[in-house]
Coordinates of C-alpha atoms in Angstrom, one line a residue:
Chain A
X1 CA -0.5 0.0 0.0
X2 CA 2.7 2.8 1.2
X3 CA 5.1 1.3 -2.3
X4 CA 2.6 2.9 -4.2
X5 CA 1.3 5.7 -2.8
X6 CA 5.1 6.6 -2.9
X7 CA 5.2 5.9 -6.5
X8 CA 2.2 8.3 -6.8
X9 CA 3.7 10.7 -5.1
X10 CA 6.9 10.9 -7.9
X11 CA 5.1 10.4 -10.6
X12 CA 3.0 14.0 -9.4
X13 CA 6.1 15.0 -8.3
X14 CA 7.2 14.0 -12.1
X15 CA 4.8 15.5 -13.8
X16 CA 4.3 18.5 -11.5
X17 CA 8.3 19.2 -12.4
X18 CA 7.5 18.9 -16.2
X19 CA 5.0 20.9 -16.2
X20 CA 6.3 24.5 -14.2
X21 CA 9.8 23.5 -16.9
X22 CA 7.0 23.7 -19.8
X23 CA 5.7 27.0 -18.0
X24 CA 8.8 28.6 -17.4
X25 CA 10.2 27.6 -20.5
X26 CA 9.0 31.2 -22.3
X27 CA 10.4 33.5 -19.8
X28 CA 14.2 31.8 -19.7
X29 CA 14.2 31.8 -23.2
X30 CA 13.5 35.7 -23.6
X31 CA 16.7 35.3 -20.2
X32 CA 18.2 33.1 -23.0
X33 CA 18.2 35.6 -26.2
X34 CA 18.3 39.0 -23.8
X35 CA 21.6 37.9 -22.9
X36 CA 23.3 37.2 -26.4
X37 CA 24.8 40.1 -28.5
X38 CA 22.2 40.9 -31.3
X39 CA 25.3 39.9 -33.9
X40 CA 25.6 36.6 -32.6
X41 CA 22.5 35.7 -33.1
X42 CA 22.6 37.2 -36.6
X43 CA 25.1 35.1 -37.7
X44 CA 24.0 31.7 -35.9
X45 CA 20.2 32.3 -35.7
X46 CA 18.1 32.9 -32.2
X47 CA 18.3 29.0 -31.3
X48 CA 21.7 28.6 -31.3
X49 CA 24.7 28.0 -28.6
X50 CA 27.3 29.6 -28.6
X51 CA 28.7 33.4 -29.5
X52 CA 29.0 35.7 -26.6
X53 CA 27.0 36.1 -23.3
X54 CA 26.5 39.3 -21.3
X55 CA 24.0 41.7 -19.9
X56 CA 25.0 44.7 -23.0
X57 CA 21.2 44.3 -23.9
X58 CA 20.4 44.9 -20.4
X59 CA 22.3 48.2 -20.1
X60 CA 21.7 48.8 -23.8
X61 CA 18.3 48.8 -23.3
X62 CA 18.5 51.3 -19.9
X63 CA 20.4 53.6 -21.6
X64 CA 19.2 53.8 -25.5
X65 CA 15.1 53.2 -24.4
X66 CA 15.1 55.7 -22.1
X67 CA 13.5 53.3 -19.6
X68 CA 14.3 55.4 -16.7
X69 CA 12.0 57.7 -18.0
X70 CA 9.1 55.9 -18.4
X71 CA 9.8 54.0 -15.6
X72 CA 9.2 57.9 -13.9
X73 CA 6.0 57.7 -15.9
X74 CA 4.6 54.7 -14.6
X75 CA 5.9 55.8 -10.8
X76 CA 3.6 59.5 -11.4
X77 CA 0.3 56.7 -12.6
X78 CA 1.1 54.3 -10.5
X79 CA 1.3 55.3 -6.8
X80 CA -1.1 58.5 -6.4
X81 CA -4.0 55.9 -8.2
X82 CA -3.3 53.5 -5.7
X83 CA -3.5 55.4 -2.9
X84 CA -6.4 57.5 -3.9
X85 CA -8.0 53.7 -4.9
X86 CA -7.5 52.2 -1.6
X87 CA -8.0 55.8 0.5
X88 CA -11.7 56.0 -1.9
X89 CA -12.4 52.7 -1.6
X90 CA -12.1 52.4 1.8
X91 CA -14.4 55.3 2.1
X92 CA -17.6 53.4 0.2
X93 CA -16.2 50.0 2.1
X94 CA -17.3 52.0 5.4
X95 CA -20.1 53.8 4.9
X96 CA -21.4 50.6 3.0
X97 CA -20.4 48.2 6.3
X98 CA -21.0 50.0 9.4
X99 CA -24.1 52.3 8.4
X100 CA -27.5 50.3 7.8
X101 CA -29.0 51.7 4.6
X102 CA -31.5 50.5 2.5
X103 CA -28.8 51.7 -0.7
X104 CA -25.7 50.4 0.7
X105 CA -26.2 47.5 -1.9
X106 CA -27.2 49.2 -4.5
X107 CA -24.5 51.4 -4.1
X108 CA -22.1 48.6 -3.7
X109 CA -23.2 47.1 -7.4
X110 CA -22.6 50.0 -8.9
X111 CA -18.9 50.0 -7.9
X112 CA -18.3 46.4 -8.3
X113 CA -20.2 46.2 -11.8
X114 CA -17.9 49.0 -12.9
X115 CA -15.1 47.3 -12.3
X116 CA -16.7 43.9 -14.3
X117 CA -17.1 46.3 -17.8
X118 CA -14.9 45.8 -20.7
X119 CA -12.6 48.8 -20.7
X120 CA -13.8 49.4 -24.4
X121 CA -17.0 49.4 -23.7
X122 CA -16.8 53.1 -21.6
X123 CA -13.7 54.3 -24.4
X124 CA -15.8 56.3 -27.3
X125 CA -17.4 58.7 -24.7
X126 CA -14.3 59.0 -22.3
X127 CA -12.2 59.8 -24.5
X128 CA -14.2 62.6 -26.1
X129 CA -15.0 63.5 -22.4
X130 CA -11.5 63.7 -21.3
X131 CA -10.8 65.8 -24.7
X132 CA -13.4 68.4 -23.5
X133 CA -12.7 68.8 -19.7
X134 CA -10.5 71.9 -19.6
X135 CA -7.1 71.5 -16.8
X136 CA -4.6 74.5 -15.8
X137 CA -1.7 74.0 -17.6
X138 CA 0.2 72.9 -14.5
X139 CA -1.4 69.9 -14.6
X140 CA -1.4 69.1 -18.0
X141 CA 0.8 70.5 -21.0
X142 CA -2.4 69.7 -23.1
X143 CA -4.8 72.1 -21.0
X144 CA -6.9 68.8 -20.9
X145 CA -7.7 65.8 -19.1
X146 CA -6.7 64.2 -22.0
X147 CA -2.8 63.5 -22.7
X148 CA -2.2 64.0 -18.6
X149 CA -1.3 62.0 -15.8
X150 CA -4.3 62.9 -14.0
X151 CA -6.4 61.7 -16.1
X152 CA -4.9 58.3 -16.4
X153 CA -4.6 58.3 -12.8
X154 CA -7.9 58.8 -12.8
X155 CA -9.4 56.2 -14.6
X156 CA -7.6 53.8 -12.8
X157 CA -9.0 55.0 -9.7
X158 CA -12.5 55.0 -10.6
X159 CA -12.0 51.7 -11.9
X160 CA -10.3 49.5 -9.3
X161 CA -12.8 51.0 -6.6
X162 CA -15.2 49.2 -7.5
X163 CA -12.8 45.9 -6.6
X164 CA -11.3 46.7 -3.5
X165 CA -14.7 48.4 -1.9
X166 CA -15.9 44.9 -2.7
X167 CA -13.5 43.4 -1.0
X168 CA -13.2 45.6 1.8
X169 CA -16.7 45.9 3.0
X170 CA -16.6 41.9 3.3
X171 CA -14.0 42.4 5.4
X172 CA -15.5 45.3 7.8
X173 CA -18.5 43.4 8.2
X174 CA -16.4 41.0 10.1
X175 CA -15.3 43.5 12.4
X176 CA -17.5 43.8 15.2
X177 CA -20.0 46.7 14.8
X178 CA -19.9 47.0 19.4
X179 CA -16.1 48.5 18.2
X180 CA -17.6 51.6 16.5
X181 CA -20.6 52.4 18.8
X182 CA -18.2 52.6 21.7
X183 CA -16.2 55.2 19.8
X184 CA -18.9 56.8 19.2
X185 CA -19.8 57.1 22.5
X186 CA -16.6 58.6 23.1
X187 CA -17.6 61.4 20.8
X188 CA -15.6 59.7 17.4
X189 CA -17.1 61.3 14.4
X190 CA -17.0 58.8 11.4
X191 CA -14.4 60.4 9.8
X192 CA -12.3 59.3 13.3
X193 CA -13.8 56.1 13.4
X194 CA -13.0 55.0 9.7
X195 CA -9.4 56.4 10.2
X196 CA -8.2 55.4 13.6
X197 CA -10.1 52.5 14.2
X198 CA -11.7 50.7 10.8
X199 CA -8.7 51.1 9.0
X200 CA -5.6 50.2 10.8
X201 CA -8.0 47.2 11.5
X202 CA -8.1 46.7 7.7
X203 CA -4.1 46.6 7.8
X204 CA -3.4 43.0 6.1
X205 CA -6.7 43.2 3.0
X206 CA -4.6 46.8 2.5
X207 CA -1.6 45.2 2.0
X208 CA -3.1 42.4 0.0
X209 CA -5.3 44.4 -2.1
X210 CA -2.0 47.2 -3.2
X211 CA 0.1 44.2 -4.3
X212 CA -2.4 42.8 -5.9
X213 CA -4.0 46.9 -7.9
X214 CA -0.3 47.5 -7.8
X215 CA 0.5 45.6 -11.3
X216 CA -2.9 45.8 -12.8
X217 CA -1.9 49.2 -13.1
X218 CA 1.4 49.0 -13.1
X219 CA 0.7 46.6 -15.9
X220 CA -2.0 48.6 -17.4
X221 CA -1.7 49.0 -21.5
X222 CA -5.4 49.9 -22.7
X223 CA -5.6 53.3 -21.0
X224 CA -2.5 54.2 -21.5
X225 CA -2.3 54.0 -25.1
X226 CA -5.8 56.1 -25.8
X227 CA -5.3 58.4 -23.2
X228 CA -2.4 59.1 -23.6
X229 CA -1.3 60.4 -27.3
X230 CA 2.0 61.8 -26.4
X231 CA 4.6 59.1 -26.6
X232 CA 7.4 60.0 -24.0
X233 CA 4.4 60.1 -21.1
X234 CA 3.3 57.0 -21.2
X235 CA 3.7 54.1 -18.8
X236 CA 6.2 51.9 -19.2
X237 CA 4.4 48.6 -20.5
X238 CA 2.9 50.9 -22.9
X239 CA 5.9 52.8 -24.2
X240 CA 7.5 49.5 -24.9
X241 CA 4.9 49.2 -27.7
X242 CA 6.7 52.7 -29.1
X243 CA 10.6 50.6 -28.7
X244 CA 9.5 47.4 -31.0
X245 CA 8.5 50.4 -33.7
X246 CA 12.2 51.6 -33.2
X247 CA 14.1 48.7 -32.7
X248 CA 12.1 45.6 -34.3
X249 CA 14.6 44.0 -36.0
X250 CA 16.7 43.6 -32.4
X251 CA 15.4 41.3 -30.3
X252 CA 17.9 40.7 -28.2
X253 CA 17.2 44.4 -27.1
X254 CA 13.8 44.5 -26.8
X255 CA 13.7 40.8 -24.8
X256 CA 16.1 43.1 -22.3
X257 CA 13.6 46.0 -22.1
X258 CA 10.9 43.8 -21.7
X259 CA 12.3 42.0 -18.8
X260 CA 13.2 45.0 -17.0
X261 CA 9.7 46.4 -17.3
X262 CA 8.7 42.9 -15.8
X263 CA 11.1 43.5 -13.0
X264 CA 8.7 45.6 -10.5
X265 CA 6.2 43.1 -10.7
X266 CA 8.1 40.0 -10.5
X267 CA 10.0 41.7 -6.8
X268 CA 6.6 41.8 -5.5
X269 CA 5.4 39.0 -7.0
X270 CA 8.2 37.2 -5.2
X271 CA 8.3 39.4 -2.2
X272 CA 4.8 39.3 -1.2
X273 CA 3.3 36.6 -2.4
X274 CA 1.0 36.0 0.0
X275 CA -0.5 39.0 0.2
X276 CA -0.9 38.9 -3.7
X277 CA -2.7 35.3 -3.6
X278 CA -5.0 36.5 -0.6
X279 CA -5.7 39.6 -2.4
X280 CA -6.6 37.3 -5.3
X281 CA -8.2 35.3 -3.4
X282 CA -10.1 37.4 -0.9
X283 CA -12.5 38.4 -3.7
X284 CA -13.6 35.5 -4.9
X285 CA -14.5 33.6 -1.9
X286 CA -16.9 35.9 -0.6
X287 CA -18.1 35.2 -4.4
Chain B
X1 CA -18.0 59.7 3.0
X2 CA -19.3 57.3 -0.3
X3 CA -19.2 60.9 -2.0
X4 CA -16.3 61.7 -4.3
X5 CA -15.7 57.8 -4.8
X6 CA -19.3 57.8 -6.8
X7 CA -19.2 60.8 -8.3
X8 CA -15.5 59.3 -9.9
X9 CA -16.7 56.4 -10.9
X10 CA -20.2 57.4 -11.8
X11 CA -18.5 60.3 -13.9
X12 CA -15.5 58.1 -15.5
X13 CA -17.2 54.6 -15.4
X14 CA -20.9 54.7 -15.6
X15 CA -21.9 57.3 -17.8
X16 CA -19.3 57.1 -20.9
X17 CA -21.3 53.4 -20.5
X18 CA -24.4 55.3 -20.9
X19 CA -23.2 57.8 -23.3
X20 CA -21.9 54.4 -25.2
X21 CA -25.8 53.7 -26.0
X22 CA -26.7 57.0 -26.7
X23 CA -24.1 58.1 -28.8
X24 CA -24.3 54.7 -30.5
X25 CA -27.3 56.0 -32.1
X26 CA -25.4 59.2 -33.6
X27 CA -23.2 60.2 -36.5
X28 CA -20.3 62.4 -35.0
X29 CA -17.5 62.7 -36.4
X30 CA -15.3 64.0 -33.0
X31 CA -14.8 67.0 -34.5
X32 CA -16.2 70.1 -33.4
X33 CA -18.7 70.0 -30.8
X34 CA -21.9 68.5 -29.5
X35 CA -23.7 70.7 -32.4
X36 CA -22.5 68.6 -34.9
X37 CA -24.3 65.2 -33.7
X38 CA -26.9 63.7 -36.1
X39 CA -29.2 61.4 -34.5
X40 CA -29.3 58.4 -36.8
X41 CA -31.5 56.0 -35.5
X42 CA -30.5 52.6 -35.8
X43 CA -27.9 53.3 -38.9
X44 CA -24.5 52.5 -37.4
X45 CA -25.7 48.8 -36.3
X46 CA -27.3 48.8 -40.2
X47 CA -23.5 49.4 -40.9
X48 CA -22.0 47.4 -38.7
X49 CA -24.2 44.2 -39.7
X50 CA -23.8 44.8 -43.6
X51 CA -20.9 46.8 -44.8
X52 CA -18.1 46.6 -42.0
X53 CA -16.1 43.8 -42.8
X54 CA -13.9 43.4 -39.7
X55 CA -16.8 42.8 -37.3
X56 CA -17.6 39.3 -38.4
X57 CA -14.4 38.0 -37.5
X58 CA -13.9 39.9 -34.6
X59 CA -17.0 38.0 -33.3
X60 CA -16.1 34.9 -34.3
X61 CA -12.4 35.5 -32.9
X62 CA -14.0 36.7 -29.5
X63 CA -15.9 33.8 -29.7
X64 CA -13.3 31.4 -30.5
X65 CA -11.3 32.8 -27.6
X66 CA -14.5 32.3 -25.1
X67 CA -14.5 28.5 -25.9
X68 CA -10.9 27.9 -25.8
X69 CA -10.4 29.8 -22.2
X70 CA -13.8 27.6 -20.9
X71 CA -11.6 24.7 -22.5
X72 CA -8.2 24.7 -21.9
X73 CA -7.4 27.2 -19.0
X74 CA -10.4 26.7 -16.7
X75 CA -10.6 23.1 -16.8
X76 CA -6.5 22.6 -16.7
X77 CA -6.4 24.9 -14.0
X78 CA -8.7 23.4 -11.7
X79 CA -6.8 19.8 -12.6
X80 CA -3.7 21.7 -11.7
X81 CA -5.3 22.9 -8.4
X82 CA -6.5 19.8 -7.3
X83 CA -2.7 18.4 -7.6
X84 CA -1.2 20.9 -5.6
X85 CA -3.6 20.5 -2.9
X86 CA -2.3 16.9 -2.0
X87 CA -0.1 18.4 0.2
X88 CA 3.4 17.5 -0.9
X89 CA 6.8 18.7 -0.8
X90 CA 7.4 21.8 -3.0
X91 CA 4.2 22.2 -3.6
X92 CA 4.6 26.2 -2.7
X93 CA 7.4 26.0 -5.8
X94 CA 5.0 24.8 -8.3
X95 CA 2.6 27.0 -7.6
X96 CA 4.8 29.8 -7.7
X97 CA 6.2 29.0 -10.9
X98 CA 2.7 28.3 -12.3
X99 CA 1.3 31.2 -11.2
X100 CA 4.5 33.6 -12.1
X101 CA 3.0 34.6 -15.9
X102 CA -0.1 36.3 -14.2
X103 CA 1.6 38.9 -12.8
X104 CA 3.4 39.2 -16.6
X105 CA 1.3 42.2 -18.5
X106 CA -0.3 41.0 -21.4
X107 CA 1.8 43.6 -23.7
X108 CA 4.9 41.7 -22.2
X109 CA 3.1 38.0 -23.5
X110 CA 2.9 39.6 -26.6
X111 CA 6.1 40.4 -27.0
X112 CA 6.9 37.1 -26.2
X113 CA 4.3 35.4 -28.6
X114 CA 7.0 37.0 -31.1
X115 CA 10.0 35.5 -29.7
X116 CA 8.4 32.2 -29.7
X117 CA 6.7 32.1 -33.2
X118 CA 8.5 34.5 -35.7
X119 CA 8.7 32.0 -39.0
X120 CA 12.3 32.0 -39.4
X121 CA 13.4 33.3 -35.9
X122 CA 11.6 31.9 -33.5
X123 CA 11.9 29.3 -30.8
X124 CA 9.5 26.9 -31.9
X125 CA 9.9 26.7 -35.7
X126 CA 13.7 26.2 -35.3
X127 CA 12.9 23.6 -32.6
X128 CA 10.4 21.6 -35.2
X129 CA 12.7 22.3 -38.2
X130 CA 10.2 24.6 -39.9
X131 CA 12.1 27.5 -40.2
X132 CA 14.0 27.2 -43.5
X133 CA 12.5 27.5 -47.3
X134 CA 9.1 25.9 -48.9
X135 CA 8.7 24.5 -44.6
X136 CA 8.4 27.4 -43.0
X137 CA 4.8 28.3 -40.9
X138 CA 4.1 31.4 -40.6
X139 CA 2.4 31.5 -37.2
X140 CA 1.7 35.3 -36.8
X141 CA 1.3 36.2 -40.7
X142 CA -1.0 33.5 -40.9
X143 CA -4.6 34.6 -40.2
X144 CA -5.5 31.0 -40.1
X145 CA -3.2 30.3 -37.3
X146 CA -2.2 33.7 -35.9
X147 CA -5.2 33.2 -33.6
X148 CA -4.0 30.1 -32.5
X149 CA -0.4 30.8 -31.2
X150 CA -1.7 34.4 -29.6
X151 CA -4.5 31.6 -27.8
X152 CA -1.7 29.5 -26.2
X153 CA -0.2 32.4 -24.9
X154 CA -3.1 33.9 -23.7
X155 CA -4.1 30.3 -21.8
X156 CA -0.8 30.4 -20.4
X157 CA -1.6 33.4 -18.2
X158 CA -5.1 32.7 -18.0
X159 CA -4.5 29.1 -16.4
X160 CA -2.5 29.8 -13.3
X161 CA -5.3 32.4 -12.9
X162 CA -8.1 30.0 -12.6
X163 CA -5.6 27.8 -10.5
X164 CA -5.3 29.8 -7.6
X165 CA -8.8 30.7 -7.3
X166 CA -9.4 26.8 -7.4
X167 CA -6.7 26.3 -4.8
X168 CA -8.7 28.5 -2.6
X169 CA -11.7 27.5 -3.3
X170 CA -10.2 23.6 -2.1
X171 CA -8.1 25.2 0.9
X172 CA -11.3 25.9 2.3
X173 CA -13.3 22.3 2.1
X174 CA -13.5 20.9 5.6
X175 CA -11.0 18.5 6.0
X176 CA -12.9 16.2 8.3
X177 CA -15.9 16.1 5.1
X178 CA -12.9 14.1 2.9
X179 CA -12.0 12.5 5.7
X180 CA -15.5 11.3 6.5
X181 CA -16.2 10.5 2.7
X182 CA -12.5 8.3 2.6
X183 CA -13.6 6.6 6.0
X184 CA -17.3 5.3 4.2
X185 CA -14.7 4.1 1.6
X186 CA -14.9 6.5 -1.1
X187 CA -12.4 7.0 -3.7
X188 CA -10.8 10.0 -4.9
X189 CA -12.8 10.5 -7.2
X190 CA -16.1 9.9 -6.0
X191 CA -14.9 12.4 -2.9
X192 CA -14.2 15.0 -5.5
X193 CA -17.3 14.0 -7.1
X194 CA -19.6 14.2 -3.7
X195 CA -17.5 16.3 -1.8
X196 CA -15.2 18.8 -3.2
X197 CA -17.1 19.4 -6.0
X198 CA -20.1 21.0 -4.8
X199 CA -18.5 22.7 -2.3
X200 CA -16.5 24.7 -5.3
X201 CA -20.1 26.0 -6.4
X202 CA -18.9 29.6 -5.7
X203 CA -15.4 29.6 -7.0
X204 CA -16.9 28.1 -10.3
X205 CA -19.6 31.2 -10.4
X206 CA -15.9 33.4 -9.8
X207 CA -14.1 31.3 -12.5
X208 CA -17.2 31.7 -14.9
X209 CA -17.5 35.1 -14.9
X210 CA -13.7 35.8 -14.5
X211 CA -13.4 33.9 -17.9
X212 CA -16.2 35.4 -19.6
X213 CA -15.0 39.2 -18.7
X214 CA -11.4 38.3 -19.6
X215 CA -12.8 37.1 -23.1
X216 CA -13.9 39.7 -23.5
X217 CA -11.5 42.1 -22.6
X218 CA -8.9 40.6 -24.5
X219 CA -6.5 43.3 -26.4
X220 CA -3.3 44.0 -25.8
X221 CA -1.8 40.8 -26.8
X222 CA -3.2 41.1 -30.4
X223 CA -2.5 45.3 -30.4
X224 CA 1.5 44.5 -29.6
X225 CA 1.9 42.1 -32.4
X226 CA 0.3 43.4 -35.3
X227 CA -2.6 46.0 -33.9
X228 CA -5.3 43.3 -34.3
X229 CA -5.7 43.0 -37.9
X230 CA -5.0 40.6 -40.2
X231 CA -6.8 37.6 -39.0
X232 CA -6.0 38.6 -35.0
X233 CA -9.4 41.2 -35.1
X234 CA -11.4 41.4 -32.1
X235 CA -14.4 43.6 -30.6
X236 CA -12.4 45.5 -28.3
X237 CA -10.2 46.3 -30.9
X238 CA -12.3 47.9 -33.4
X239 CA -13.9 50.1 -30.5
X240 CA -10.0 51.5 -30.1
X241 CA -9.6 51.7 -34.0
X242 CA -12.9 53.9 -34.5
X243 CA -11.8 56.8 -31.8
X244 CA -8.0 56.5 -32.3
X245 CA -6.7 58.2 -35.5
X246 CA -7.4 60.7 -37.2
X247 CA -10.5 59.6 -38.8
X248 CA -12.8 58.6 -35.4
X249 CA -16.2 57.9 -35.8
X250 CA -17.5 58.3 -32.3
X251 CA -21.2 56.9 -33.6
X252 CA -19.6 54.3 -34.7
X253 CA -17.3 53.3 -32.5
X254 CA -19.6 53.6 -30.2
X255 CA -22.4 50.9 -31.3
X256 CA -19.5 48.5 -31.6
X257 CA -18.9 49.6 -27.7
X258 CA -22.8 49.0 -27.3
X259 CA -23.0 45.9 -28.2
X260 CA -19.6 44.7 -26.3
X261 CA -21.4 46.2 -23.0
X262 CA -24.4 44.6 -23.5
X263 CA -23.0 41.4 -23.7
X264 CA -21.2 41.3 -20.4
X265 CA -23.9 42.7 -18.6
X266 CA -25.6 40.1 -19.9
X267 CA -23.1 38.3 -17.4
X268 CA -22.4 40.3 -14.9
X269 CA -25.7 41.4 -13.8
X270 CA -26.9 37.6 -13.1
X271 CA -23.5 37.3 -11.1
X272 CA -24.2 40.6 -8.9
X273 CA -26.9 39.4 -8.3
X274 CA -26.6 36.4 -6.9
X275 CA -23.7 37.3 -5.1
X276 CA -25.4 40.4 -3.3
X277 CA -28.5 38.0 -2.8
X278 CA -26.7 35.2 -0.6
X279 CA -25.1 38.4 1.0
X280 CA -28.4 40.4 2.1
X281 CA -29.4 36.7 3.7
X282 CA -25.6 36.3 5.5

């Protein structure tokens, strides 16, 4: 009995090991390509062994493709969007979970459904709207919400609040109501309850959501492609698309650039894997 | 307190969604103000159905995407999750590797697709001996083949996503139920069918919704490869094409967007009602 059990275990390990190998092969291959100079792969073919290996493509991509600037753009979009999303979603969740209004469920549905719509279903009027809303020049070179960092931040916040509010409200409902009532007796306002009692208690969920939202906002390609016309102001994922136009025969350089772009999400993934997974599943379990 | 976020979501999500529907009955070149809008009734829809060649392939591709996402990442993700749930050493490592593609952006996966499927330089043709002469298979250029190459990569990412959902679901199944089933002499398969599967019901609903939504949202990979043309048309790409660029056709694009909106709402609304009804009871 135990003999067949071990045999089964071994078979399972072999199966999972092989699957993982196949799974990670595309990434390893991209890395391998990025390690080789363009000239060598021209001479020997891309699928070959030999020639030189080194990190030259990575340094070239970093300097020639202006990656630092695109990274800065991504930071300018992702960080404010992330902070605002969590803050505002926290407020929605607080209201929905701590007070009993008749419209609470409807309110939460408005937010959650918004997050489930395909972005392309809203883009046509949104694009027009963005071109009509004026902004002061210090906020936007174009003088409009269109083609501005603020515009991208706002659309991310509007879109992502739904998911976060849903997850946060589920969590807040598990916090005993007496906690808020006691604070109310002591004369704490709604704002203080939210800011000093409820939000600190939500720290683990907020961490999970922050991890998840970081990758979603950072990886966004669609909003940035449509709502940011100036190429040099695009976040790094969307800017990669311009690069392929510039260096399109040099797959080695593009591979290196693509891998550099993936670094922040990979770092977040490996460092905060637990948060990442729990963020995804917090939304799912309650569904 | 919920006012600010409500205003923002209404203004930037629900108002545009509503305006998509309204503008779908209009003709508006996008130049000039609102006074240039002409109301044309169902003309846009009629044109989409009759004289807009990319529409039919786009619908077909979206459908293929949906069917493939149902048949591959959903069952494979469930299968991998059940294997990983067997509490063995190293399962965290396996889990990490299988989940890794989920954090990669789809745009990036688009580039990797080119690296693998490029006809003369790609990994696949070189490994299978189709990189030279008359035997070259043009994976990304052939309109009958490229959708499958793209889908393979899309499934690569989607499977990890589904897997993690199911893994969470499996972890929440009460182990004593499984033990009780084993004591009653139920085999692995029977236990799964009668104990585990019913407990996974809520996860199945979530997987169903993300499968539908992700296949309707599909955009980045095909846009990176060839802007969604020549065999890679999708509804999302057609909407985008009609508003960006010089000849923006707001009304026409809105009609396409409305079609996309209606299809997604047909799944989102029942999902929300089932979710929130449970909430009210609980």
